[in-house]
Amino acid sequence: MQRLAPALRQDNVPLDLISLIKTILAATKEISFRVSQADLGGLMGSTLDENIQGEVQKKLDVVANELFKDILLESGFVKAISSEEEDTSVAGNAVGKYIVSFDPLDGSSNIDINSLIGTIFSIHEAPEHMDADNPDMFKQSGNRQVCAGYVLYGPSTMLVMTTGSGTHFYVLDRTHGGYLLVQRSVRVPEDTQEFAINMSNQRFWQAPMQNYINDLLAGDTGPRGKNFNMRWIAAMVGDIHRVLCRGGIFTYPKDSRKAEQPYKLRLMYEANPMSFLIEQAGGLAMTSQGRIMDIEPDSIHQRVEVIMGSKNEVEACLGYYK
Ligand code: AHG
Ligand code: MN
Ligand code: MN
């Protein structure tokens, strides 16, 4: 099996970007180890703090964030980082070539139940004309990502990554301590009979999503003429991984629970990197209004509607909005 660096060189990834990716992965290996230690490492449970988005931080959210932040800012490759757990961007090397957005721990509610969690990251080139402490550097669309990926801390630790030449799967090989390529150019099946949505929010969705899901639930006696199965891991990394492996549609639609916050998932470090991975695997990554990666962001913690996965199913869903 191919090691990571030769696999990236085969895709003509520049050497400094390969070095940055290896830096990110060094942090994920440490997190993977700590996750496996669970209570033995004293990292279960919550802190007494909230992040800027008003969510209670788990101990592992904080530890993972500090690990990433330190390793990235010390690397020299990075001009600034932004994270779910940081109020605003944090400056690094003034001449660093890249900026990195990340969700250090996705699926935080799964930490304490020993279930699927992961890390999501997105890399852009740093604008040369802006200072390292200027958060406006992050106002770049998903189209301009040079790399995106996630690491899944599951029964095995897996890396799923794209640099724009397909979406590839790697597994952490603990015998030599590195990631090995296990599947090149994954393809999302165009059709599916599986959907992922938090059904408990149904009464808050807009009419088109209500109608679409009702038709899926009607199964082979309804207008879709086939039965659908539902899965919800409560960690986007897990739900998107399933979609990449065997197809499906994953959505976190607009809802009316909180007037000031109609969307749940964050553009920079959840929706954009996952969109890059899904599109590179032949799937679609949309809001009800257009492509996620076309959105010009206006803030680091901006939230967005997400409808992504198998091409024909995403198109079927969007048909309800027309
Ligand atoms: P995070 O743990 O980084 O805050 O993200 C959790 C997100 C996402 O991973 C997941 O799909 C969704 O929140 C789960 O939402 P519900 O609480 O509605 O299940
Ligand atoms: Mn998350
Ligand atoms: Mn998180």
Coordinates of N, CA and C in Angstrom, one line a residue, residues 41-256:
G41 N -7.4 8.8 30.1 CA -6.6 10.1 29.9 C -7.3 11.3 30.6
G42 N -8.4 11.0 31.3 CA -9.2 12.1 32.0 C -9.8 13.1 31.0
L43 N -10.1 12.7 29.8 CA -10.6 13.7 28.8 C -12.1 13.6 28.5
M44 N -12.8 12.8 29.3 CA -14.2 12.7 29.0 C -14.9 13.9 29.7
G45 N -16.1 14.2 29.3 CA -16.9 15.2 30.0 C -16.7 16.6 29.5
S46 N -17.5 17.5 30.1 CA -17.5 18.9 29.7 C -16.6 19.8 30.5
T47 N -16.2 20.9 29.9 CA -15.6 22.0 30.6 C -16.7 22.9 31.2
L48 N -16.3 23.9 31.9 CA -17.3 24.9 32.4 C -17.5 26.0 31.4
D49 N -16.8 25.9 30.2 CA -16.8 27.0 29.3 C -17.7 26.8 28.1
E50 N -18.1 27.9 27.4 CA -18.8 27.8 26.1 C -17.9 28.4 25.1
N51 N -18.1 28.0 23.8 CA -17.4 28.7 22.7 C -18.2 29.9 22.3
I52 N -17.7 30.6 21.3 CA -18.3 31.9 20.9 C -19.7 31.6 20.3
Q53 N -20.0 30.3 19.9 CA -21.3 30.0 19.4 C -22.3 29.6 20.4
G54 N -21.9 29.7 21.7 CA -22.8 29.4 22.8 C -22.9 27.9 23.1
E55 N -22.0 27.1 22.5 CA -22.0 25.6 22.8 C -21.1 25.3 23.9
V56 N -21.5 24.5 24.9 CA -20.6 24.0 25.9 C -19.5 23.2 25.3
Q57 N -18.3 23.6 25.7 CA -17.1 22.9 25.2 C -16.8 21.6 26.0
K58 N -16.6 20.5 25.3 CA -16.2 19.3 25.9 C -14.7 19.4 26.2
K59 N -14.2 18.6 27.1 CA -12.7 18.7 27.4 C -11.9 18.3 26.1
L60 N -12.4 17.3 25.4 CA -11.7 16.9 24.1 C -11.8 18.0 23.0
D61 N -12.9 18.8 23.0 CA -12.9 19.9 22.0 C -11.8 20.8 22.3
V62 N -11.6 21.1 23.6 CA -10.5 22.1 23.9 C -9.1 21.5 23.7
V63 N -8.9 20.3 24.1 CA -7.6 19.7 23.9 C -7.2 19.6 22.4
A64 N -8.2 19.1 21.6 CA -8.0 18.9 20.2 C -7.7 20.3 19.6
N65 N -8.4 21.3 20.0 CA -8.2 22.6 19.4 C -6.8 23.1 19.7
E66 N -6.4 23.0 21.0 CA -5.0 23.5 21.4 C -3.9 22.7 20.6
L67 N -4.1 21.4 20.5 CA -3.1 20.6 19.7 C -3.0 21.1 18.3
F68 N -4.1 21.3 17.6 CA -4.1 21.8 16.2 C -3.5 23.2 16.1
K69 N -4.0 24.0 17.0 CA -3.6 25.4 16.9 C -2.0 25.5 17.1
D70 N -1.5 24.9 18.2 CA -0.1 25.0 18.5 C 0.8 24.4 17.3
I71 N 0.4 23.2 16.8 CA 1.2 22.6 15.8 C 1.2 23.4 14.5
L72 N 0.0 23.9 14.2 CA -0.1 24.7 12.9 C 0.6 26.0 13.0
L73 N 0.5 26.7 14.1 CA 1.1 28.0 14.2 C 2.6 27.9 14.4
E74 N 3.1 26.8 14.9 CA 4.5 26.7 15.0 C 5.2 26.1 13.8
S75 N 4.4 25.7 12.8 CA 4.9 25.0 11.6 C 5.7 25.9 10.7
G76 N 5.3 27.2 10.6 CA 5.9 28.1 9.7 C 5.1 28.1 8.3
F77 N 4.3 27.1 8.1 CA 3.6 27.1 6.8 C 2.3 27.9 6.8
V78 N 1.9 28.3 8.0 CA 0.5 28.8 8.2 C 0.5 30.3 8.6
K79 N -0.2 31.1 7.8 CA -0.3 32.5 8.1 C -1.3 32.8 9.2
A80 N -2.4 32.0 9.2 CA -3.4 32.1 10.3 C -4.3 30.9 10.3
I81 N -4.9 30.7 11.4 CA -5.9 29.6 11.5 C -7.2 30.1 12.0
S82 N -8.3 29.4 11.7 CA -9.6 29.7 12.3 C -10.2 28.4 12.7
S83 N -10.9 28.4 13.8 CA -11.4 27.1 14.4 C -12.8 27.4 15.0
E84 N -13.6 26.3 15.0 CA -14.9 26.3 15.7 C -14.7 26.8 17.1
E85 N -13.6 26.5 17.7 CA -13.4 26.8 19.2 C -12.7 28.1 19.4
E86 N -12.4 28.9 18.4 CA -11.7 30.2 18.6 C -12.7 31.3 18.2
D87 N -12.7 32.4 18.9 CA -13.6 33.5 18.7 C -13.4 34.1 17.3
T88 N -12.1 34.3 16.9 CA -11.8 34.8 15.6 C -10.5 34.1 15.1
S89 N -10.0 34.6 14.0 CA -8.8 33.9 13.5 C -7.6 34.2 14.4
V90 N -6.6 33.3 14.3 CA -5.4 33.5 15.1 C -4.2 33.6 14.2
A91 N -3.3 34.6 14.3 CA -2.2 34.8 13.4 C -1.1 33.8 13.6
G92 N -0.4 33.5 12.6 CA 0.8 32.6 12.6 C 1.9 33.3 12.0
N93 N 2.6 32.6 11.1 CA 3.8 33.2 10.4 C 3.4 34.2 9.3
A94 N 3.9 35.4 9.4 CA 3.5 36.5 8.5 C 3.7 36.2 7.0
V95 N 4.7 35.3 6.8 CA 5.0 34.9 5.4 C 4.5 33.5 5.1
G96 N 3.7 32.9 6.0 CA 3.2 31.6 5.8 C 2.3 31.6 4.5
K97 N 2.3 30.5 3.8 CA 1.7 30.5 2.4 C 0.2 30.1 2.5
Y98 N -0.2 29.5 3.7 CA -1.6 28.9 3.7 C -2.4 29.4 4.9
I99 N -3.7 29.3 4.9 CA -4.5 29.5 6.0 C -5.3 28.2 6.2
V100 N -5.6 27.8 7.4 CA -6.3 26.6 7.7 C -7.5 26.8 8.6
S101 N -8.7 26.3 8.2 CA -9.9 26.4 9.0 C -10.2 25.0 9.5
F102 N -10.6 24.8 10.7 CA -10.8 23.4 11.2 C -11.9 23.3 12.3
D103 N -12.5 22.2 12.3 CA -13.4 21.8 13.4 C -12.6 20.7 14.1
P104 N -12.0 21.0 15.2 CA -11.1 20.1 15.9 C -11.7 18.8 16.3
L105 N -13.0 18.9 16.7 CA -13.7 17.7 17.1 C -15.1 17.8 16.6
D106 N -15.5 17.0 15.6 CA -16.9 17.1 15.1 C -17.6 15.9 15.7
G107 N -18.9 16.2 16.1 CA -19.7 15.1 16.7 C -19.5 15.1 18.2
S108 N -19.3 16.3 18.8 CA -18.9 16.3 20.3 C -19.8 15.5 21.2
S109 N -21.1 15.5 20.8 CA -22.1 14.8 21.7 C -21.8 13.3 21.7
N110 N -21.0 12.8 20.8 CA -20.6 11.4 20.8 C -19.4 11.0 21.6
I111 N -18.7 12.0 22.1 CA -17.5 11.8 22.8 C -17.7 10.8 24.0
D112 N -18.7 11.2 24.8 CA -18.9 10.5 26.1 C -19.6 9.2 26.0
I113 N -20.1 8.9 24.7 CA -20.7 7.6 24.5 C -19.9 6.7 23.7
N114 N -18.6 7.0 23.5 CA -17.6 6.1 22.8 C -18.1 5.9 21.4
S115 N -18.6 6.9 20.7 CA -19.1 6.8 19.4 C -18.3 7.7 18.4
L116 N -18.8 7.6 17.2 CA -18.0 8.2 16.1 C -17.7 9.7 16.3
I117 N -16.5 10.2 16.2 CA -16.1 11.6 16.2 C -15.0 11.8 15.1
G118 N -14.7 13.0 14.8 CA -13.7 13.2 13.8 C -13.1 14.7 13.9
T119 N -12.2 14.9 13.0 CA -11.6 16.3 12.8 C -11.8 16.7 11.3
I120 N -12.3 17.9 11.1 CA -12.5 18.4 9.7 C -11.5 19.5 9.4
F121 N -10.9 19.6 8.2 CA -10.0 20.7 7.9 C -10.2 21.2 6.5
S122 N -9.8 22.4 6.3 CA -9.9 23.1 5.0 C -8.8 24.0 4.8
I123 N -8.1 23.9 3.7 CA -6.9 24.8 3.5 C -7.1 25.7 2.2
H124 N -6.8 26.9 2.4 CA -6.7 27.9 1.3 C -5.3 28.5 1.3
E125 N -5.0 29.1 0.1 CA -3.8 29.9 0.1 C -4.0 31.2 0.8
A126 N -3.0 31.7 1.5 CA -3.1 33.0 2.2 C -3.0 34.2 1.3
P127 N -3.9 35.2 1.3 CA -3.7 36.4 0.5 C -2.4 37.1 0.9
E128 N -1.5 37.4 0.0 CA -0.2 38.0 0.4 C -0.4 39.4 0.9
H129 N -1.4 40.2 0.4 CA -1.5 41.6 0.7 C -2.2 41.8 2.1
M130 N -2.6 40.8 2.8 CA -3.3 41.0 4.1 C -2.4 40.6 5.2
D131 N -2.6 41.4 6.4 CA -1.8 41.0 7.6 C -2.3 39.7 8.2
A132 N -1.4 39.0 8.9 CA -1.7 37.7 9.4 C -2.9 37.8 10.4
D133 N -3.1 38.9 11.1 CA -4.1 39.0 12.0 C -5.5 39.5 11.4
N134 N -5.5 39.5 10.1 CA -6.8 40.0 9.5 C -7.7 38.9 9.2
P135 N -8.8 38.8 9.9 CA -9.7 37.6 9.6 C -10.4 37.6 8.2
D136 N -10.3 38.8 7.5 CA -10.8 38.8 6.2 C -10.1 37.9 5.2
M137 N -8.9 37.4 5.6 CA -8.2 36.4 4.8 C -9.1 35.2 4.5
F138 N -10.0 34.9 5.5 CA -10.8 33.7 5.4 C -12.0 33.9 4.6
K139 N -12.3 35.1 4.1 CA -13.4 35.3 3.3 C -13.2 34.8 1.8
Q140 N -13.0 33.5 1.7 CA -12.7 33.0 0.4 C -13.7 31.8 0.2
S141 N -14.2 31.7 -1.0 CA -15.2 30.6 -1.3 C -14.6 29.3 -1.2
G142 N -15.5 28.3 -1.1 CA -15.0 26.9 -1.0 C -14.3 26.5 -2.4
N143 N -14.7 27.1 -3.4 CA -14.0 26.8 -4.7 C -12.5 27.0 -4.7
R144 N -12.1 27.9 -3.8 CA -10.6 28.2 -3.7 C -9.9 27.3 -2.8
Q145 N -10.5 26.3 -2.2 CA -9.8 25.4 -1.3 C -8.7 24.6 -2.1
V146 N -7.5 24.5 -1.5 CA -6.5 23.7 -2.2 C -6.4 22.3 -1.6
C147 N -7.0 22.1 -0.4 CA -7.1 20.8 0.2 C -8.2 20.8 1.2
A148 N -8.9 19.7 1.3 CA -9.9 19.5 2.4 C -9.9 18.0 2.8
G149 N -10.3 17.8 4.1 CA -10.3 16.4 4.5 C -10.9 16.3 5.9
Y150 N -11.1 15.1 6.3 CA -11.4 14.8 7.7 C -10.7 13.5 8.1
V151 N -10.6 13.4 9.4 CA -10.0 12.2 10.0 C -11.1 11.7 11.0
L152 N -11.4 10.4 10.8 CA -12.5 9.7 11.5 C -11.8 8.9 12.6
Y153 N -12.2 9.1 13.9 CA -11.6 8.3 15.0 C -12.6 7.2 15.3
G154 N -12.7 6.2 14.4 CA -13.6 5.1 14.5 C -12.9 3.9 15.0
P155 N -13.5 2.7 14.7 CA -12.8 1.5 15.0 C -11.4 1.5 14.4
S156 N -11.2 2.1 13.2 CA -9.9 2.4 12.7 C -9.9 3.9 12.5
T157 N -8.7 4.5 12.5 CA -8.6 5.9 12.3 C -8.3 6.1 10.8
M158 N -9.3 6.8 10.1 CA -9.2 7.0 8.7 C -9.1 8.4 8.3
L159 N -8.3 8.7 7.3 CA -8.2 10.0 6.7 C -8.9 10.0 5.3
V160 N -9.7 11.0 5.1 CA -10.4 11.1 3.8 C -10.0 12.5 3.3
M161 N -9.4 12.6 2.1 CA -8.8 13.9 1.7 C -8.9 14.1 0.2
T162 N -9.0 15.4 -0.2 CA -8.8 15.7 -1.6 C -7.9 16.9 -1.7
T163 N -7.1 16.9 -2.8 CA -6.4 18.1 -3.1 C -6.9 18.6 -4.5
G164 N -8.0 18.1 -4.9 CA -8.6 18.5 -6.2 C -8.4 17.4 -7.3
S165 N -7.8 16.3 -6.9 CA -7.6 15.2 -7.9 C -8.3 14.0 -7.4
G166 N -9.5 14.1 -7.1 CA -10.3 12.9 -6.5 C -10.2 12.9 -5.0
T167 N -11.1 12.1 -4.5 CA -11.2 11.9 -3.0 C -10.7 10.6 -2.7
H168 N -9.6 10.5 -1.8 CA -9.0 9.3 -1.5 C -9.1 8.9 0.0
F169 N -9.2 7.6 0.3 CA -9.2 7.1 1.6 C -7.9 6.5 2.1
Y170 N -7.5 6.9 3.3 CA -6.3 6.4 3.9 C -6.7 5.8 5.3
V171 N -5.9 4.8 5.8 CA -6.0 4.3 7.1 C -4.7 4.5 7.9
L172 N -4.9 4.9 9.2 CA -3.7 5.1 10.0 C -3.1 3.7 10.4
D173 N -1.9 3.4 10.0 CA -1.3 2.1 10.2 C -0.4 2.3 11.5
R174 N -0.9 1.8 12.6 CA -0.2 2.1 13.9 C 1.2 1.3 13.9
T175 N 1.4 0.3 13.0 CA 2.7 -0.4 13.1 C 3.8 0.5 12.6
H176 N 3.5 1.4 11.7 CA 4.6 2.3 11.3 C 4.3 3.8 11.6
G177 N 3.1 4.0 12.0 CA 2.8 5.4 12.5 C 2.3 6.3 11.4
G178 N 2.0 5.8 10.2 CA 1.6 6.8 9.1 C 0.3 6.3 8.5
Y179 N -0.2 7.2 7.6 CA -1.4 6.9 6.9 C -1.1 6.2 5.6
L180 N -1.8 5.1 5.3 CA -1.6 4.4 4.0 C -2.8 4.5 3.2
L181 N -2.6 4.7 1.9 CA -3.7 4.8 0.9 C -4.4 3.5 0.7
V182 N -5.7 3.5 1.0 CA -6.5 2.2 0.8 C -7.4 2.3 -0.3
Q183 N -7.9 3.5 -0.7 CA -8.8 3.6 -1.9 C -8.6 4.9 -2.6
R184 N -8.2 4.9 -3.8 CA -8.0 6.1 -4.6 C -9.3 6.4 -5.4
S185 N -9.6 7.7 -5.5 CA -10.7 8.2 -6.3 C -12.0 7.4 -6.0
V186 N -12.5 7.6 -4.8 CA -13.8 7.1 -4.4 C -14.9 7.7 -5.2
R187 N -15.9 7.0 -5.5 CA -17.1 7.5 -6.2 C -18.4 7.3 -5.4
V188 N -19.1 8.4 -5.3 CA -20.4 8.3 -4.6 C -21.5 7.8 -5.6
P189 N -22.1 6.6 -5.3 CA -23.2 6.2 -6.2 C -24.2 7.3 -6.5
E190 N -24.6 7.3 -7.8 CA -25.6 8.4 -8.2 C -26.9 8.3 -7.6
D191 N -27.3 7.0 -7.3 CA -28.7 6.8 -6.8 C -28.5 6.2 -5.4
T192 N -29.6 6.3 -4.6 CA -29.5 5.8 -3.2 C -30.9 5.5 -2.7
Q193 N -31.0 4.7 -1.6 CA -32.2 4.6 -0.9 C -32.0 4.8 0.6
E194 N -31.1 5.8 0.9 CA -30.7 6.1 2.2 C -30.7 7.6 2.5
F195 N -31.3 8.0 3.6 CA -31.2 9.5 3.9 C -30.8 9.7 5.3
A196 N -30.2 10.9 5.5 CA -29.7 11.3 6.9 C -30.2 12.7 7.2
I197 N -31.1 12.7 8.2 CA -31.6 14.0 8.6 C -32.0 13.9 10.1
N198 N -31.9 14.9 10.9 CA -32.4 14.9 12.2 C -33.9 15.0 12.2
M199 N -34.7 13.9 12.2 CA -36.1 14.0 12.1 C -36.9 14.7 13.2
S200 N -36.2 14.9 14.3 CA -36.9 15.5 15.5 C -37.1 17.0 15.2
N201 N -36.5 17.5 14.1 CA -36.7 19.0 13.8 C -37.8 19.1 12.7
Q202 N -38.4 18.0 12.3 CA -39.3 18.1 11.2 C -40.3 19.2 11.2
R203 N -40.9 19.5 12.3 CA -42.0 20.5 12.3 C -41.4 21.9 12.1
F204 N -40.1 22.1 12.2 CA -39.5 23.4 11.9 C -39.0 23.6 10.5
W205 N -39.0 22.5 9.7 CA -38.5 22.7 8.3 C -39.4 23.5 7.4
Q206 N -38.9 24.0 6.3 CA -39.7 24.7 5.3 C -40.5 23.6 4.6
A207 N -41.6 24.0 3.9 CA -42.5 23.1 3.2 C -41.8 22.2 2.2
P208 N -40.9 22.7 1.4 CA -40.3 21.8 0.4 C -39.6 20.6 1.1
M209 N -38.9 20.8 2.1 CA -38.2 19.7 2.8 C -39.2 18.8 3.5
Q210 N -40.3 19.3 4.1 CA -41.3 18.5 4.6 C -41.9 17.6 3.6
N211 N -42.2 18.1 2.4 CA -42.8 17.3 1.3 C -41.8 16.3 0.8
Y212 N -40.6 16.6 0.6 CA -39.6 15.7 0.2 C -39.4 14.5 1.1
I213 N -39.3 14.8 2.4 CA -39.1 13.7 3.4 C -40.4 12.8 3.5
N214 N -41.5 13.5 3.4 CA -42.8 12.7 3.5 C -42.8 11.7 2.3
D215 N -42.3 12.2 1.1 CA -42.4 11.2 0.0 C -41.4 10.1 0.1
L216 N -40.2 10.4 0.8 CA -39.3 9.3 1.1 C -39.9 8.3 2.0
L217 N -40.6 8.8 3.1 CA -41.2 8.0 4.1 C -42.3 7.1 3.5
A218 N -43.0 7.6 2.5 CA -44.1 6.9 1.9 C -43.6 5.6 1.2
G219 N -42.3 5.5 0.9 CA -41.7 4.3 0.3 C -42.3 3.9 -1.0
D220 N -42.4 2.5 -1.2 CA -42.8 2.1 -2.5 C -44.2 2.3 -2.9
T221 N -45.0 2.7 -1.9 CA -46.4 3.1 -2.2 C -46.6 4.6 -2.5
G222 N -45.5 5.3 -2.3 CA -45.6 6.8 -2.6 C -45.0 7.2 -4.0
P223 N -44.9 8.5 -4.2 CA -44.5 8.9 -5.6 C -43.1 8.5 -6.0
R224 N -42.2 8.2 -5.0 CA -40.9 7.8 -5.4 C -40.8 6.3 -5.8
G225 N -41.8 5.6 -5.4 CA -41.9 4.2 -5.8 C -40.8 3.2 -5.3
K226 N -40.1 3.7 -4.2 CA -39.1 2.8 -3.6 C -39.0 3.1 -2.1
N227 N -38.5 2.1 -1.4 CA -38.4 2.3 0.1 C -37.0 2.9 0.4
F228 N -37.0 3.8 1.4 CA -35.8 4.4 1.9 C -35.5 4.0 3.3
N229 N -34.2 4.0 3.7 CA -33.8 3.7 5.0 C -33.2 5.0 5.6
M230 N -33.3 5.2 6.9 CA -32.8 6.4 7.5 C -31.6 6.1 8.5
R231 N -30.6 6.9 8.5 CA -29.4 6.8 9.4 C -29.0 8.2 9.9
W232 N -28.7 8.3 11.2 CA -28.3 9.6 11.7 C -27.2 9.3 12.8
I233 N -26.0 9.7 12.5 CA -24.9 9.4 13.5 C -24.7 10.6 14.4
A234 N -25.3 11.8 14.1 CA -25.1 13.0 14.9 C -23.7 13.5 14.9
A235 N -22.9 13.1 13.9 CA -21.6 13.6 13.6 C -21.5 13.7 12.1
M236 N -21.3 14.9 11.6 CA -21.3 15.1 10.1 C -20.2 14.2 9.5
V237 N -19.1 14.1 10.2 CA -18.0 13.2 9.7 C -18.5 11.8 9.4
G238 N -19.2 11.3 10.4 CA -19.7 9.9 10.2 C -20.8 9.8 9.1
D239 N -21.7 10.7 9.1 CA -22.8 10.7 8.1 C -22.2 10.9 6.7
I240 N -21.2 11.8 6.5 CA -20.7 12.0 5.2 C -19.8 10.8 4.8
H241 N -19.1 10.2 5.8 CA -18.3 9.0 5.5 C -19.2 7.9 4.9
R242 N -20.3 7.7 5.5 CA -21.3 6.7 5.0 C -21.7 7.0 3.6
V243 N -22.0 8.3 3.3 CA -22.4 8.7 2.0 C -21.3 8.4 1.0
L244 N -20.0 8.7 1.4 CA -18.9 8.5 0.5 C -18.7 7.0 0.2
C245 N -19.0 6.2 1.2 CA -18.8 4.7 1.1 C -19.8 4.0 0.3
R246 N -21.1 4.4 0.5 CA -22.2 3.6 -0.2 C -23.3 4.5 -0.7
G247 N -23.1 5.8 -0.7 CA -24.2 6.7 -1.3 C -25.2 7.1 -0.2
G248 N -26.0 8.0 -0.5 CA -27.0 8.5 0.4 C -27.2 10.0 0.2
I249 N -28.2 10.6 0.9 CA -28.3 12.1 1.0 C -28.2 12.5 2.4
F250 N -27.4 13.5 2.7 CA -27.3 14.1 4.0 C -27.8 15.5 4.0
T251 N -28.7 15.8 4.9 CA -29.1 17.2 4.9 C -29.3 17.8 6.3
Y252 N -28.9 19.0 6.4 CA -29.3 19.8 7.6 C -29.9 21.0 7.1
P253 N -31.3 21.0 6.9 CA -32.0 22.0 6.2 C -32.2 23.3 7.0
K254 N -32.7 24.3 6.4 CA -33.1 25.5 7.1 C -34.3 25.1 8.1
D255 N -34.2 25.7 9.3 CA -35.4 25.5 10.2 C -35.7 26.7 11.0
S256 N -36.9 26.7 11.6 CA -37.4 27.9 12.3 C -37.3 27.8 13.8

